[in-house]
PDB file of C-alpha atoms in Angstrom:
ATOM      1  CA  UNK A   1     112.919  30.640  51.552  1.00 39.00           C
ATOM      2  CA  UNK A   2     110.884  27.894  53.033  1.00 37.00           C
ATOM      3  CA  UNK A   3     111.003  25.865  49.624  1.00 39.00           C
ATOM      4  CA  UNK A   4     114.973  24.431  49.830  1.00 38.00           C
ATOM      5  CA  UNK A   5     114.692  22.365  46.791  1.00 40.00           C
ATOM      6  CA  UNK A   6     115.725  24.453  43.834  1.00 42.00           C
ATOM      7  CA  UNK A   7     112.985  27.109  45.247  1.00 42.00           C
ATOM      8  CA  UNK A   8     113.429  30.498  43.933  1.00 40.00           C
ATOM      9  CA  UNK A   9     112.767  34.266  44.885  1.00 38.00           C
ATOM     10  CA  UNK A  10     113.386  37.823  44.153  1.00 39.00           C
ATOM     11  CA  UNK A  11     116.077  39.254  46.260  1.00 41.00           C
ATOM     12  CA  UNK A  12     113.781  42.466  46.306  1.00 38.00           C
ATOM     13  CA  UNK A  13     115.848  45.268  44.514  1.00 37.00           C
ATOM     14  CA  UNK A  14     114.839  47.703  42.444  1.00 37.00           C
ATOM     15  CA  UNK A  15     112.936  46.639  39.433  1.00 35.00           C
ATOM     16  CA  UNK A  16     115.117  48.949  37.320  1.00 37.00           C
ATOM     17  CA  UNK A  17     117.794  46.869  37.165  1.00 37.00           C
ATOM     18  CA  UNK A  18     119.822  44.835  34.482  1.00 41.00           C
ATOM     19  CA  UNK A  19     123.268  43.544  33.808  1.00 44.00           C
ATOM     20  CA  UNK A  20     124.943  46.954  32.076  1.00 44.00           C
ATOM     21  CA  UNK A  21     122.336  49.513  33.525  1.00 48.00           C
ATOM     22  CA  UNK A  22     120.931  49.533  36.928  1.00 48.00           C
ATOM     23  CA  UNK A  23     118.377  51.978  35.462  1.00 45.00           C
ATOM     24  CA  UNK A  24     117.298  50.611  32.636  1.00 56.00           C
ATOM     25  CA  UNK A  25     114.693  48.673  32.944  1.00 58.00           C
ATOM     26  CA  UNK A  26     116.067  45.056  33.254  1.00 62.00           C
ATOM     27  CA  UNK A  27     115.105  41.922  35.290  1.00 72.00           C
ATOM     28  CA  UNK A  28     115.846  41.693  38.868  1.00 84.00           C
ATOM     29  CA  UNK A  29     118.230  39.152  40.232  1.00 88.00           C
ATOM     30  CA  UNK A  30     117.215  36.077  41.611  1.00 91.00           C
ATOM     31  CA  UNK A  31     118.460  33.449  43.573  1.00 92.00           C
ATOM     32  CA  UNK A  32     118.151  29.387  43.678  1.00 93.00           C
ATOM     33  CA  UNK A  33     118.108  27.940  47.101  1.00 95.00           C
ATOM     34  CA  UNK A  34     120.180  24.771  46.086  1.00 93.00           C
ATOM     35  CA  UNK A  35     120.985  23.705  49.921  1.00 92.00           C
ATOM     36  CA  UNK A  36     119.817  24.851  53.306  1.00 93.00           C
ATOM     37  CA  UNK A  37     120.504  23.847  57.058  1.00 89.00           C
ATOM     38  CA  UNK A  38     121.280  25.150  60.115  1.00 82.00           C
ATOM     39  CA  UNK A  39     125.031  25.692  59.604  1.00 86.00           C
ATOM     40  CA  UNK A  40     124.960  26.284  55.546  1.00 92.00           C
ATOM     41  CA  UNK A  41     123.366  27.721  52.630  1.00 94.00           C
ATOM     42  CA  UNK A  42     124.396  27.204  49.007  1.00 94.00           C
ATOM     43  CA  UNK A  43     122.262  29.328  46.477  1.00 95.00           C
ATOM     44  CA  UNK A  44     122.781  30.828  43.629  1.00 94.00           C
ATOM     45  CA  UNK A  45     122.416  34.202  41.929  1.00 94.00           C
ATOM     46  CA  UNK A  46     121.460  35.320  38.872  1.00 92.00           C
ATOM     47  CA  UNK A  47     120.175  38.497  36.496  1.00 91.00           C
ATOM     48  CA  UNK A  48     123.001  40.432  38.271  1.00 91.00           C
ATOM     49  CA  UNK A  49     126.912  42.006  37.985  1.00 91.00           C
ATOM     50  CA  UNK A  50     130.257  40.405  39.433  1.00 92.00           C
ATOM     51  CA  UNK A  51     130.103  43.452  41.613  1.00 92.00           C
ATOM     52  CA  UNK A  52     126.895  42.969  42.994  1.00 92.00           C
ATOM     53  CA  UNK A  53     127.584  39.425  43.825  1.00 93.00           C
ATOM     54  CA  UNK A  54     130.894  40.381  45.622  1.00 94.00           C
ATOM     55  CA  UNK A  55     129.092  43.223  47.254  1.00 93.00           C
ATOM     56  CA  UNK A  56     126.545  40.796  48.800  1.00 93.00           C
ATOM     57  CA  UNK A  57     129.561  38.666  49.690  1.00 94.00           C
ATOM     58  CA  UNK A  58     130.671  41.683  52.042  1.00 93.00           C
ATOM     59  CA  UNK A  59     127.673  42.410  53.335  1.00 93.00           C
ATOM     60  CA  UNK A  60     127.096  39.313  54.694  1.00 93.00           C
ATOM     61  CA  UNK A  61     130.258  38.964  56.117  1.00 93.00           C
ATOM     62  CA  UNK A  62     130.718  42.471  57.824  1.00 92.00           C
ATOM     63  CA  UNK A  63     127.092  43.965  57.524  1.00 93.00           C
ATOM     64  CA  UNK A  64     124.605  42.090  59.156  1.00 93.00           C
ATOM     65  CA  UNK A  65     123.888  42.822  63.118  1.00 94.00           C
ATOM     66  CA  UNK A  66     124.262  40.251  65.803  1.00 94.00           C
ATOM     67  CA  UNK A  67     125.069  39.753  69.189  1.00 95.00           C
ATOM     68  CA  UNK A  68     128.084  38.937  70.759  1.00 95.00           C
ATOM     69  CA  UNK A  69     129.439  39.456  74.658  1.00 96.00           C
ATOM     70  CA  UNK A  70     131.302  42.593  74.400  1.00 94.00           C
ATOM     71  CA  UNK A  71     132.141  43.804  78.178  1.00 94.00           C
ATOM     72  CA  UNK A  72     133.711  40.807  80.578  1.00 95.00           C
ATOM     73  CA  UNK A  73     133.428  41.534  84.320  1.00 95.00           C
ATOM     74  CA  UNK A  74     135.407  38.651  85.815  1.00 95.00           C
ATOM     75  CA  UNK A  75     134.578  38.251  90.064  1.00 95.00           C
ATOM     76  CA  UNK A  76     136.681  35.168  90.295  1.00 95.00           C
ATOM     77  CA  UNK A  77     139.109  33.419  88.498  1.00 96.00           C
ATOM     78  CA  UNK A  78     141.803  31.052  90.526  1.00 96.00           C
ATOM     79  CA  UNK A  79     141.987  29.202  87.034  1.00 95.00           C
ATOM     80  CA  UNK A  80     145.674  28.714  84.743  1.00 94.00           C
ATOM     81  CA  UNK A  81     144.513  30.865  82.310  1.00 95.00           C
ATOM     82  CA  UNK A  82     144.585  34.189  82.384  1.00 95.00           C
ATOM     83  CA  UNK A  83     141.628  36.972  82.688  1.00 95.00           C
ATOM     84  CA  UNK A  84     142.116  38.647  79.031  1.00 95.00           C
ATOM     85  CA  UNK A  85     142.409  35.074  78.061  1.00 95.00           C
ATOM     86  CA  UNK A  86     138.783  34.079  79.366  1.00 96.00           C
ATOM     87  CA  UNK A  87     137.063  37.531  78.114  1.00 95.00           C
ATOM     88  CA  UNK A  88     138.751  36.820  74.363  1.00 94.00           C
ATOM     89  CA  UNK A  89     137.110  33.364  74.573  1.00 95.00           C
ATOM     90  CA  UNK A  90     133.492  34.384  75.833  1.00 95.00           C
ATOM     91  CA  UNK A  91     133.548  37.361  73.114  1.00 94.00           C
ATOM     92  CA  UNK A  92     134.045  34.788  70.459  1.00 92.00           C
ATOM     93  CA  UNK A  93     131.007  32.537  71.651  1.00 94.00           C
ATOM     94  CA  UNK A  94     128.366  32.557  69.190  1.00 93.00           C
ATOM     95  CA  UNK A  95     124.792  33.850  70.625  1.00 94.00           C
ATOM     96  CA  UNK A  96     121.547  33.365  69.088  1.00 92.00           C
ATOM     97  CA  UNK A  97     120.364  36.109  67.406  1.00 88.00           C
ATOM     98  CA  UNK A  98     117.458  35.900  65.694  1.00 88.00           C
ATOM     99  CA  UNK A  99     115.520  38.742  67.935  1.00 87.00           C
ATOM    100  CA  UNK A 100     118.682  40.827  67.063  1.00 89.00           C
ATOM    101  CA  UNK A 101     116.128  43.757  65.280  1.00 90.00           C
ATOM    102  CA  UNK A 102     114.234  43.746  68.105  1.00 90.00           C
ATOM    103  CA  UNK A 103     117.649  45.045  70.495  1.00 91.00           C
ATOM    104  CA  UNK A 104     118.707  48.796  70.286  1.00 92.00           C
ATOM    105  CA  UNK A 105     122.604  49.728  69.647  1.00 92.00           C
ATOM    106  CA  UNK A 106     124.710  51.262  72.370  1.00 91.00           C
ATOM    107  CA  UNK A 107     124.984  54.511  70.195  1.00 90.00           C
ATOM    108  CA  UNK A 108     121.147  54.903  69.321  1.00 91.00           C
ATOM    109  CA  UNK A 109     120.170  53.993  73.433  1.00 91.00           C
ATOM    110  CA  UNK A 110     119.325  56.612  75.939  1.00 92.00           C
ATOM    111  CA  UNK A 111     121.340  54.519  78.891  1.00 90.00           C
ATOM    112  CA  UNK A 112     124.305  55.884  80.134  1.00 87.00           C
ATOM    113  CA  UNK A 113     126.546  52.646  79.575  1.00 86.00           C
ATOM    114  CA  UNK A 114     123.647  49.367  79.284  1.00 89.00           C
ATOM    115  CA  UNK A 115     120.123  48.222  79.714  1.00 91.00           C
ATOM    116  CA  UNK A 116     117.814  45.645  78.790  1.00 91.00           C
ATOM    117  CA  UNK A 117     117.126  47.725  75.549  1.00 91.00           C
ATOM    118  CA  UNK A 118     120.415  47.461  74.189  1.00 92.00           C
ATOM    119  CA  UNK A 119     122.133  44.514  75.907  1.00 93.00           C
ATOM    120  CA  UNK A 120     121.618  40.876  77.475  1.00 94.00           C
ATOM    121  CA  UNK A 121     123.720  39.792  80.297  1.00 95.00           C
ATOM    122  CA  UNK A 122     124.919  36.475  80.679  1.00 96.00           C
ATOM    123  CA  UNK A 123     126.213  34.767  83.703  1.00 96.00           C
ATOM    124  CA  UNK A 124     128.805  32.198  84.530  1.00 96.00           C
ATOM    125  CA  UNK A 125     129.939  30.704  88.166  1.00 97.00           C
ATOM    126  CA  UNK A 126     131.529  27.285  88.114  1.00 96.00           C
ATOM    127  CA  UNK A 127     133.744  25.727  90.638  1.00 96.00           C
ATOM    128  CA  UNK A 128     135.477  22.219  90.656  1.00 95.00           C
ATOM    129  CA  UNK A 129     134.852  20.081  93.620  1.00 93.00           C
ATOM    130  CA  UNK A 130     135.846  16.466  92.601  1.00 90.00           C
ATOM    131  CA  UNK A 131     139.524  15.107  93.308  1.00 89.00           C
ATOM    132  CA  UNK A 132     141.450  13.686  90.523  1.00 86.00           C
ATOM    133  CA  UNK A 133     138.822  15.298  87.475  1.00 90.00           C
ATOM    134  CA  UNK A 134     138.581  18.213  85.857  1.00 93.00           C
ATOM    135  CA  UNK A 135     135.830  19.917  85.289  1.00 95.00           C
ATOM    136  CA  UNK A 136     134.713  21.764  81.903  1.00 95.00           C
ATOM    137  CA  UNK A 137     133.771  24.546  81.405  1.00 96.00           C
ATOM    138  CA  UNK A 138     131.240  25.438  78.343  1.00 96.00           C
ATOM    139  CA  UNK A 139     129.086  27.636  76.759  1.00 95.00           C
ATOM    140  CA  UNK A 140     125.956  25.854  77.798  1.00 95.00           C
ATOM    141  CA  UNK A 141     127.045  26.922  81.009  1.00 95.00           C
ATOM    142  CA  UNK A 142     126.425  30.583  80.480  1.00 95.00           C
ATOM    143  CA  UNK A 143     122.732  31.952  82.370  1.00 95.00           C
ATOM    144  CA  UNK A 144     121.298  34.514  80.204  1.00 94.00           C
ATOM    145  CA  UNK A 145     118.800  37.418  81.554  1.00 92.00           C
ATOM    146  CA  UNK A 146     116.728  36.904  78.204  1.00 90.00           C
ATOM    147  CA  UNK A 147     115.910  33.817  76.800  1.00 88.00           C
ATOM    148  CA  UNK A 148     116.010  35.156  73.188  1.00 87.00           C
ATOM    149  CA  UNK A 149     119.744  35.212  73.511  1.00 92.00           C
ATOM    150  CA  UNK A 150     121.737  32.763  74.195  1.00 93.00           C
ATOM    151  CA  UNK A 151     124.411  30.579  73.462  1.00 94.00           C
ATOM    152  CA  UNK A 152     124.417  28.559  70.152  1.00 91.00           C
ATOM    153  CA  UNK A 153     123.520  24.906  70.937  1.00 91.00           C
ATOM    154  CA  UNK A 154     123.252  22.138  68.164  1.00 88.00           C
ATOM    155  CA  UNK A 155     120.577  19.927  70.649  1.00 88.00           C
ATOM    156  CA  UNK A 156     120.311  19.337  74.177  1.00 88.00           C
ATOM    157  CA  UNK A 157     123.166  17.167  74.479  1.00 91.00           C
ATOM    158  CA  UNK A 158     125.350  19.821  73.588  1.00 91.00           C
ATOM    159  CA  UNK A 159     127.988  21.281  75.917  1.00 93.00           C
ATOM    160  CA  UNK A 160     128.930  23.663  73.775  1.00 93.00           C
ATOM    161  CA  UNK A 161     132.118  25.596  73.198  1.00 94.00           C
ATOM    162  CA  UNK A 162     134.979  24.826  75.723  1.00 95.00           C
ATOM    163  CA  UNK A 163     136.094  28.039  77.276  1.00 96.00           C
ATOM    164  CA  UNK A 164     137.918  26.488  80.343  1.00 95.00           C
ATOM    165  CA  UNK A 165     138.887  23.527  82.437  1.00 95.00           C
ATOM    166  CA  UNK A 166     138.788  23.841  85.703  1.00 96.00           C
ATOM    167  CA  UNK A 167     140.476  21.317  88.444  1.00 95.00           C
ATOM    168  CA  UNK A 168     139.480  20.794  92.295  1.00 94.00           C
ATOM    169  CA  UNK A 169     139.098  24.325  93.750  1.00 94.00           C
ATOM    170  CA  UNK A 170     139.824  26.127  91.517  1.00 95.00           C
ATOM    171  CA  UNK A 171     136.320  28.594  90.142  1.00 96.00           C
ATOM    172  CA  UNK A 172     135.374  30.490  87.708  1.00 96.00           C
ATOM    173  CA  UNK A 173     133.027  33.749  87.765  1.00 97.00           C
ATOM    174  CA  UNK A 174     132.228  36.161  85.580  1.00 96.00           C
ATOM    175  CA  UNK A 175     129.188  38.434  84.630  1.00 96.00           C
ATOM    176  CA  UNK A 176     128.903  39.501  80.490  1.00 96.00           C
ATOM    177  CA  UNK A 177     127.406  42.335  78.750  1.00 95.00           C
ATOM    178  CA  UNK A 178     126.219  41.210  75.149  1.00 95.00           C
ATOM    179  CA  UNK A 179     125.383  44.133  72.403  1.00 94.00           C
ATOM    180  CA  UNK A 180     124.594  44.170  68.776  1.00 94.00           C
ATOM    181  CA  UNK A 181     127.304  44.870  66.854  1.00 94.00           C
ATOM    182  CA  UNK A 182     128.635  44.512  62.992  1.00 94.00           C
ATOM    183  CA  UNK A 183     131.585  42.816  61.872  1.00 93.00           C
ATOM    184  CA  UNK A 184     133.030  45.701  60.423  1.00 93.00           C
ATOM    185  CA  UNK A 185     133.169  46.705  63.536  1.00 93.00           C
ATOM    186  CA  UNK A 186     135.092  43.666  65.140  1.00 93.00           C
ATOM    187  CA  UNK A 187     134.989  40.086  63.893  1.00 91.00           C
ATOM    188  CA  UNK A 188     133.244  38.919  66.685  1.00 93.00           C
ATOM    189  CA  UNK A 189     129.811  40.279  64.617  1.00 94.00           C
ATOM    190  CA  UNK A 190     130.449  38.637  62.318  1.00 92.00           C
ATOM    191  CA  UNK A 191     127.709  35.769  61.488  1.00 91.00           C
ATOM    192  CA  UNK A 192     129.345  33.895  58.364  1.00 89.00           C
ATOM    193  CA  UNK A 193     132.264  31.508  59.538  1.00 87.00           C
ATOM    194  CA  UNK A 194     132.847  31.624  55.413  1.00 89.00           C
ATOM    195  CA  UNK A 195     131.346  33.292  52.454  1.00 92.00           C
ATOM    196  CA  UNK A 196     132.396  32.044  48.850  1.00 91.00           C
ATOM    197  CA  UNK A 197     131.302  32.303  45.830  1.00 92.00           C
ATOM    198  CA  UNK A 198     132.255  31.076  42.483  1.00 91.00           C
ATOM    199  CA  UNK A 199     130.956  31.774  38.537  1.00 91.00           C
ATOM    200  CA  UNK A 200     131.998  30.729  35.311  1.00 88.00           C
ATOM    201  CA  UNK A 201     132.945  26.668  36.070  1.00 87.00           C
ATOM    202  CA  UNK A 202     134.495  26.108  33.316  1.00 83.00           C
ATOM    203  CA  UNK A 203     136.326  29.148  32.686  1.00 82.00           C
ATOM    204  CA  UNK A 204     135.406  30.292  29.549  1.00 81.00           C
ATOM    205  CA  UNK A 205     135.633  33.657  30.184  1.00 83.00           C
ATOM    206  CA  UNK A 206     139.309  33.419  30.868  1.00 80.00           C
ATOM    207  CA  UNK A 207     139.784  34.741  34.038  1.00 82.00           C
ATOM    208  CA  UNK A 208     141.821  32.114  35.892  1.00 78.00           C
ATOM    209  CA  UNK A 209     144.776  31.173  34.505  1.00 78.00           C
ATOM    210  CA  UNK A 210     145.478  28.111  34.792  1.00 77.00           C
ATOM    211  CA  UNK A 211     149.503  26.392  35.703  1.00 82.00           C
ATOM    212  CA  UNK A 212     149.596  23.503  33.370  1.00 82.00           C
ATOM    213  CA  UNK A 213     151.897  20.947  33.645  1.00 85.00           C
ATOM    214  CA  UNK A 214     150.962  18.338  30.658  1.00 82.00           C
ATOM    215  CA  UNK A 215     147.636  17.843  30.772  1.00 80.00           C
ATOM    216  CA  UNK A 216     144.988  20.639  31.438  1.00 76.00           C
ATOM    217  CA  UNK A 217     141.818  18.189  32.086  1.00 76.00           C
ATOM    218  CA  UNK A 218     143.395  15.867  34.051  1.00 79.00           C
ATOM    219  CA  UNK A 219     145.449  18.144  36.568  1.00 78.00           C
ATOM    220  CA  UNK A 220     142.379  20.421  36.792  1.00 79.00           C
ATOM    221  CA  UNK A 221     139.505  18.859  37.257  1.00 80.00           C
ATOM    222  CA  UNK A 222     135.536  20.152  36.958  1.00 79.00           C
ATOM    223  CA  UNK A 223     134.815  22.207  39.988  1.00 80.00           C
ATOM    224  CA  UNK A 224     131.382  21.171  42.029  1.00 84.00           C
ATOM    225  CA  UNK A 225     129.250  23.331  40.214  1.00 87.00           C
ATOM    226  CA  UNK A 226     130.815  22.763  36.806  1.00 84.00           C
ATOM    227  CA  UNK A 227     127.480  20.389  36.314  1.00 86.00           C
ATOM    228  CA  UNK A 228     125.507  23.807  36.537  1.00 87.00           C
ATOM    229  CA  UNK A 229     126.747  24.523  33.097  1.00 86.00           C
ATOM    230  CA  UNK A 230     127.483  23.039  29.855  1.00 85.00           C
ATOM    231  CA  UNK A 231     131.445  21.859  28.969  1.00 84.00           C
ATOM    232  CA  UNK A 232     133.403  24.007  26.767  1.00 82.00           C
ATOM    233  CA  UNK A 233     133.757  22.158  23.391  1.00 82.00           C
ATOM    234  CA  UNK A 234     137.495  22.196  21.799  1.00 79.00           C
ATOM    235  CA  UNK A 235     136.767  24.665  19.111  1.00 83.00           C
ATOM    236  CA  UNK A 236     134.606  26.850  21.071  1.00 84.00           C
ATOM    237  CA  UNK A 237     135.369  30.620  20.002  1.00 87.00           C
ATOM    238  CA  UNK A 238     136.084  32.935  22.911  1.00 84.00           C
ATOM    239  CA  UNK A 239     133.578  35.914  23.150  1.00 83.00           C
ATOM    240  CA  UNK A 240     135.060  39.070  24.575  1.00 86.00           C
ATOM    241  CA  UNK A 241     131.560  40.541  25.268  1.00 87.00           C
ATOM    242  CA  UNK A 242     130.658  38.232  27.579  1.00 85.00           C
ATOM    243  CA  UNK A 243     130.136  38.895  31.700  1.00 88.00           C
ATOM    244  CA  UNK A 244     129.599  36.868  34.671  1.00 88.00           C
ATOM    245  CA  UNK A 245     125.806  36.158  35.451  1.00 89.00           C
ATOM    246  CA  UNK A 246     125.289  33.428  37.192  1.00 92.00           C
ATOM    247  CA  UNK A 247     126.846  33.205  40.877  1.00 94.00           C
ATOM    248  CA  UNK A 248     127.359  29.667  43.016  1.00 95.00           C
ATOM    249  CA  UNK A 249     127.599  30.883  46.775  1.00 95.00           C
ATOM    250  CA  UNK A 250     128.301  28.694  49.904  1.00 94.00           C
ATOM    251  CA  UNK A 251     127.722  30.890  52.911  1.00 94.00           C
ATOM    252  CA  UNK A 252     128.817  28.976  56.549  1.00 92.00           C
TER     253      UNK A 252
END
């Protein structure tokens, strides 16, 4: 994956696999890193089924382990908003989690609630002592008891996510409990802010049907990865044999 530009690799299934029969000897997919950052990956996939592709869509979205703050123990709060408000916020900050493998479930720990093998706690005491500001609260603000998780920062400039404002006197404490989770368990797993994926650019396989008003080419335009393929020609004959192959996905 280190090669961004139109680098390629295996996705590592089982070499028994082709387009009709999983089992019959056929190539194995393989995807094309078109774009890669810290916030998005476009690739594409190949060699492989429309179900496959969605399936890989869902797993991203709802199967991959990460951490989020699950239990919200809140000492002090003289702030407008309310506790369950404050708790819903911090569950939905996203934590680094790139030593997630390395951190136990709940269910599989011996513990009888947490502990260092299966959580990270996270800390949080601000208090407002200037007159006529307001002071804001972030996510940068948030103390973790290991330094392999913690809250997602773009640089050091950052502040992070708002969770509160705070004017003079008024404080805010609270202690966290982070676990590893999926997002089929609650959304708050969930690593992808979007996962889509689109095939066949310029439909020739007939699966979109398009609301045409005069002019089909004009009033639907070539998608972004129409370029990927070559344009239908006018007198193109439509084969009913043919499947989806080749996948565009932009994962956030």
């Amino acid at each position: 994956m280190n090669n961004i530009n139109g680098g390629s690799f295996s996705l590592g299934l089982n070499n028994n696999f082709n387009n009709s029969d999983p089992f019959n000897g056929g190539p194995k997919p393989d995807i094309i890193i078109q774009e890669l950052d810290s916030e998005k990956i476009k690739f594409i996939l190949t060699n492989t089924e429309l179900s496959v592709a969605n399936a890989l869509r869902r797993l991203m979205i709802a199967e991959v382990p990460t951490i989020a703050i699950d239990m919200v123990e809140i000492e002090l709060n003289t702030s407008v908003l309310a506790d369950e408000f404050i708790a819903h916020r911090l569950g939905l900050i996203p934590l680094d989690s790139m030593e997630a493998e390395k951190i136990k479930y709940t269910r599989e720990c011996n513990c009888s609630q947490y502990c260092p093998n299966c959580s990270v706690e996270l800390t949080l005491h601000a208090k407002c002592v200037q007159d006529g500001q307001s002071l804001e609260v972030c996510s940068r603000d948030l103390q973790s008891s290991d330094p392999r998780v913690s809250p997602v920062l773009k640089d050091d400039n950052d502040k992070g996510i708002l969770i509160a404002k705070l004017r003079k006197g008024q404080e805010l404490k609270v202690k966290c409990v982070a676990k590893k989770g999926v997002a089929k368990e609650h959304a708050k797993w969930s690593p992808c802010a979007a996962v889509a994926f689109e095939y066949d650019p310029h439909n020739r396989l007939r699966h979109t049907h398009y609301w045409i008003e005069e002019d089909e080419k004009k009033e639907w335009p070539p998608g972004p990865n129409a370029n990927q393929e070559p344009p239908m020609t006018d007198d193109e004959p439509f084969d009913y044999n043919a499947t989806p192959n080749k996948f565009y996905f932009t994962v956030e």
